[in-house]
Coordinates of C-alpha atoms in Angstrom, one line a residue:
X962 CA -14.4 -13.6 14.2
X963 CA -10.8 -13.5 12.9
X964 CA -10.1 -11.1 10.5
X965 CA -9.2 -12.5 7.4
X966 CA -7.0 -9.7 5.7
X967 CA -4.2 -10.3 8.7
X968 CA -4.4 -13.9 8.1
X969 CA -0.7 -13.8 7.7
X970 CA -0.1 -12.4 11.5
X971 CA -2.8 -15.2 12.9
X972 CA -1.4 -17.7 11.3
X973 CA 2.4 -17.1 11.0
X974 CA 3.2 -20.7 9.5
X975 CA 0.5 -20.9 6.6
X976 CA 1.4 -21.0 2.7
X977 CA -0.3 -17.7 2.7
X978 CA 1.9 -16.4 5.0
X979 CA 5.0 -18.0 3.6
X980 CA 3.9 -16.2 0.2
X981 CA 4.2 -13.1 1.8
X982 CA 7.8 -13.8 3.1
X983 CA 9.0 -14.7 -0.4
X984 CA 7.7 -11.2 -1.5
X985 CA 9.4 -9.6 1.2
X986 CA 12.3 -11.3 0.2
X987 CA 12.0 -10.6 -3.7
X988 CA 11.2 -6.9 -3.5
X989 CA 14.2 -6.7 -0.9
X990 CA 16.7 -8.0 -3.7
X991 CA 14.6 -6.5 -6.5
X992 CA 17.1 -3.4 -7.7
X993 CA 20.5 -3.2 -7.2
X994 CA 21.0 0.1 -8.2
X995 CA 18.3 1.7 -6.3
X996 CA 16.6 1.1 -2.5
X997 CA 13.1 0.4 -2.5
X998 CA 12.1 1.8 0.3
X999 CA 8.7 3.8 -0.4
X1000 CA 6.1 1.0 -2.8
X1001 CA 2.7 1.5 -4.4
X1002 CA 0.1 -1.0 -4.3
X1003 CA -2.6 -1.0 -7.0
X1004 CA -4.4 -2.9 -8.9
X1005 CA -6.0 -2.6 -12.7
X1006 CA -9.7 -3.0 -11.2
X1007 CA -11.5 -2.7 -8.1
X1008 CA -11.9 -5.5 -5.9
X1009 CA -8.4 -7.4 -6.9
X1010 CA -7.0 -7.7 -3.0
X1011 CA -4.8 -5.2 -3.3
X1012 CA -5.3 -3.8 0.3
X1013 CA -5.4 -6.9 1.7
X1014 CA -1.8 -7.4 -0.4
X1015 CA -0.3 -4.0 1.1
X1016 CA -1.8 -4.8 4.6
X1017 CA 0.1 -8.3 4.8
X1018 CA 2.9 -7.1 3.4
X1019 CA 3.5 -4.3 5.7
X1020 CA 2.8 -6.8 8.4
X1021 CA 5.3 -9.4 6.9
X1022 CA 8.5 -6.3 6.7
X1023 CA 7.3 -5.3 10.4
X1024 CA 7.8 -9.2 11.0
X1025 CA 10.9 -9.0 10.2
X1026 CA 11.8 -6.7 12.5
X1027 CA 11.5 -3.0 9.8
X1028 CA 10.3 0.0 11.1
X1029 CA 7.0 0.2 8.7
X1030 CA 4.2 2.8 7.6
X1031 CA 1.2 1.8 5.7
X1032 CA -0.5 4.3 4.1
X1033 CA -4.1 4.3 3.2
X1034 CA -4.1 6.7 0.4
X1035 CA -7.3 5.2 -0.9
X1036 CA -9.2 8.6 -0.8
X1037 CA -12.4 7.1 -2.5
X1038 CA -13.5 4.4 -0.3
X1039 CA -11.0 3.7 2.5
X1040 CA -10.9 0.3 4.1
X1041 CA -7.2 0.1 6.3
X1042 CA -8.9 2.1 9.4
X1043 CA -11.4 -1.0 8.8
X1044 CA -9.2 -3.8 8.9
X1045 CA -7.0 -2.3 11.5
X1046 CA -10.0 -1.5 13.8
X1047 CA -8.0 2.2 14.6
X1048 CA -9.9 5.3 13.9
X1049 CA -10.1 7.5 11.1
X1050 CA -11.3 10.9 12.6
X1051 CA -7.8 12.2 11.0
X1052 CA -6.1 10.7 8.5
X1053 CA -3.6 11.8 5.7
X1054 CA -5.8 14.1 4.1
X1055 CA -5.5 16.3 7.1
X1056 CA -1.7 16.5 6.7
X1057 CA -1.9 17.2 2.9
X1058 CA -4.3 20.1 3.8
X1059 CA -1.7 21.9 6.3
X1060 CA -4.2 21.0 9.3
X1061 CA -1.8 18.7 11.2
X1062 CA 1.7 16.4 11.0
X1063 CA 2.8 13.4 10.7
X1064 CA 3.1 13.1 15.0
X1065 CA -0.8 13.9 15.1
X1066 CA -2.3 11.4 12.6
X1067 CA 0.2 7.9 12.8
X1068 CA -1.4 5.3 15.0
X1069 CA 1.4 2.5 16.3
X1070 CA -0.4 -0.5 16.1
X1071 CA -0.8 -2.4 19.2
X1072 CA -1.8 -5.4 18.4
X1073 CA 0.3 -8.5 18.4
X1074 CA 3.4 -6.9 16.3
X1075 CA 5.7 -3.8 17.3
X1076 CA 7.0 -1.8 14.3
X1077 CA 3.7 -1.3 12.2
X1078 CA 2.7 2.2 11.9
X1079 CA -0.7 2.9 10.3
X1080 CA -1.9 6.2 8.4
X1081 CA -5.0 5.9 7.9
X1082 CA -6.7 8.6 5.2
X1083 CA -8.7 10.5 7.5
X1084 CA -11.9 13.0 5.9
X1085 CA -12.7 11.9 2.3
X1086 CA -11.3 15.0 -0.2
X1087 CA -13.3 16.6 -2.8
X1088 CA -10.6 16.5 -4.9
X1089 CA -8.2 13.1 -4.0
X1090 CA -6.2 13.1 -7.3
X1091 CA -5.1 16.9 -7.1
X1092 CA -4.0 17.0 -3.4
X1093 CA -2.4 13.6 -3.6
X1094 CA -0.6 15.3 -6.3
X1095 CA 0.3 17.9 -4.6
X1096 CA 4.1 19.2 -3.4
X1097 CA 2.3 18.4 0.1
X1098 CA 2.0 14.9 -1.4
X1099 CA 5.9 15.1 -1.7
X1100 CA 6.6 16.7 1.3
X1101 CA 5.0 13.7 3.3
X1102 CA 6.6 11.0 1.4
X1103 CA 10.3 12.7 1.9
X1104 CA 9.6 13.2 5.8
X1105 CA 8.2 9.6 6.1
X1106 CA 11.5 8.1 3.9
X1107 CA 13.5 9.4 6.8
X1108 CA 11.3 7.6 9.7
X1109 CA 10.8 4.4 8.3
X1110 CA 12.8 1.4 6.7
X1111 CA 9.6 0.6 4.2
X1112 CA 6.5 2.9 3.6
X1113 CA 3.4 0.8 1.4
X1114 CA 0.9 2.6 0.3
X1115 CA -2.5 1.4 -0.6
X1116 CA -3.8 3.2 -3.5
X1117 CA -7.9 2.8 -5.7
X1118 CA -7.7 1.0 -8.9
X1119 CA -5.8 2.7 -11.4
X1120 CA -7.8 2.1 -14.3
X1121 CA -10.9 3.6 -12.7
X1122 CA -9.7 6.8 -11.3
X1123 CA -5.6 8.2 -11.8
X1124 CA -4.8 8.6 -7.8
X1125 CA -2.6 5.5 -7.9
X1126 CA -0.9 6.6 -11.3
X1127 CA 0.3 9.8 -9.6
X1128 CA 1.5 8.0 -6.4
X1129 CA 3.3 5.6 -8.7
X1130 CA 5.4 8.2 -10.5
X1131 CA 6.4 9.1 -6.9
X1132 CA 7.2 5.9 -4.9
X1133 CA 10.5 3.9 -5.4
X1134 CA 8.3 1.1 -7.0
X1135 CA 5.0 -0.3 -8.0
X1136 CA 3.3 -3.8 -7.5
X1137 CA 0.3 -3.8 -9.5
X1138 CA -2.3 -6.8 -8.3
X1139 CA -4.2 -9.2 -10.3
X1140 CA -7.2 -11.4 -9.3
X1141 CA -6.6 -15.1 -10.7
X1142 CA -10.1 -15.6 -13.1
X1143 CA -11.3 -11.9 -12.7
X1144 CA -8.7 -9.7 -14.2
X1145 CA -8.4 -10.1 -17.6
X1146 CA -5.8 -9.9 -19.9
X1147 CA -6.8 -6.2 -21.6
X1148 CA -7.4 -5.2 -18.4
X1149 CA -3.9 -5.6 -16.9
X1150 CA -2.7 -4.9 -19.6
X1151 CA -4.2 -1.4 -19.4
X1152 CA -3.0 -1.2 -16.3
X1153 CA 0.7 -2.0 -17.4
X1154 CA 0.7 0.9 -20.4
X1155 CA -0.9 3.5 -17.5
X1156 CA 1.6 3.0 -15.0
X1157 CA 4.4 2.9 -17.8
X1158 CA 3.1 6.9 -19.1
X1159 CA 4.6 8.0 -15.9
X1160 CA 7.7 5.9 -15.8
X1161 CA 6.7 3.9 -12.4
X1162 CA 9.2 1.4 -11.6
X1163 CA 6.9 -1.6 -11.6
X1164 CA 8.9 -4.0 -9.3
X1165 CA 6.3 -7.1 -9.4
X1166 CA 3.2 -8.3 -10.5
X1167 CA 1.2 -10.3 -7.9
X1168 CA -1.3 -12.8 -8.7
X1169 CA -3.8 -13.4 -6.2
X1170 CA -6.1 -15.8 -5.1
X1171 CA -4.3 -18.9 -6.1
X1172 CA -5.4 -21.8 -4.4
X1173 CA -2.3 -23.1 -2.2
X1174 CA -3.0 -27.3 -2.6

């Protein structure tokens, strides 16, 4: 059965792959001043596509020929090791908890694409929000900006729980995801005013689900 969440590298041609380009191509040109180079991907509520967003995206920057990490940072209900079919034994919670490095726990995909580089988040934390948080949290993100071009990280809904908020104030920008007839508009709009309390550089809103004819 083909896996729907990499539609984009099964079907290289499609208007959803074609939609990923032209956001591979915006966020590329989106600041001037600064390099995006480490992005967030959230969502306002659960259930939006927002991993399926970072997983094509990563894809579409390793397409173009970038050195990529995607990070599942999802420590509430992690789906990449899923959609990746790569195993989740260890993960980034074991980094953040000073058992084991970056060399122990990235998987280099092997499927059809060179360049992708998976984290996946390993054990499931008692307490996500405070280690991701943490100056571990830093640590990793400053040691992966020197390995790889582009770093997206898949975060939980940040109107549910604050994990992605945190990760937000860190990254180099934010594209928060929206579900055409699900999220409404006090929803995202919550989403907006949370992500703006920590000063996250939100570098695109993506709606999803729109129908392509």
């Amino acid at each position: 059965m083909e896996n729907i969440k990499l539609y984009s590298l099964k079907n290289p041609k499609s208007g959803f792959s074609e939609s990923f380009k032209s956001l591979r191509t915006s966020l590329q040109f989106s600041s001037r001043d600064k390099k995006i180079q480490i992005i967030v991907v959230t969502s306002p509520g659960r259930g939006e596509g927002k991993t399926t967003i970072a997983s094509n995206l990563a894809l579409s920057f390793a397409q173009s020929e970038k050195k990529v990490l995607l990070v599942d940072c999802n420590m509430r209900k992690p789906t990449i090791h899923e959609i990746f079919d790569i195993p989740n034994e260890k993960g980034l919670t074991n980094i953040l908890l000073g058992e084991g490095n970056l060399e122990d726990v990235v998987h280099n995909w092997v499927g059809e694409l060179q360049g992708l580089n998976v984290v996946t988040c390993g054990p499931i934390p008692l307490n996500p929000s405070e280690i991701l948080g943490s100056d571990q949290m830093k640590k990793f993100l400053e040691d992966v900006r020197k390995e790889f071009d582009m770093v997206i990280i898949d975060t939980p809904a940040i109107n549910s729980v604050t994990d992605g908020v945190i990760l937000s104030a860190l990254a180099d920008g934010t594209i928060m995801v929206v579900e055409l007839r699900r999220t409404d508009r006090d929803t995202a709009k919550k989403g907006k005013k949370l992500l703006e309390s920590v000063h996250a550089n939100i570098i695109g809103v993506v709606l999803n689900k729109v129908p392509t004819k």
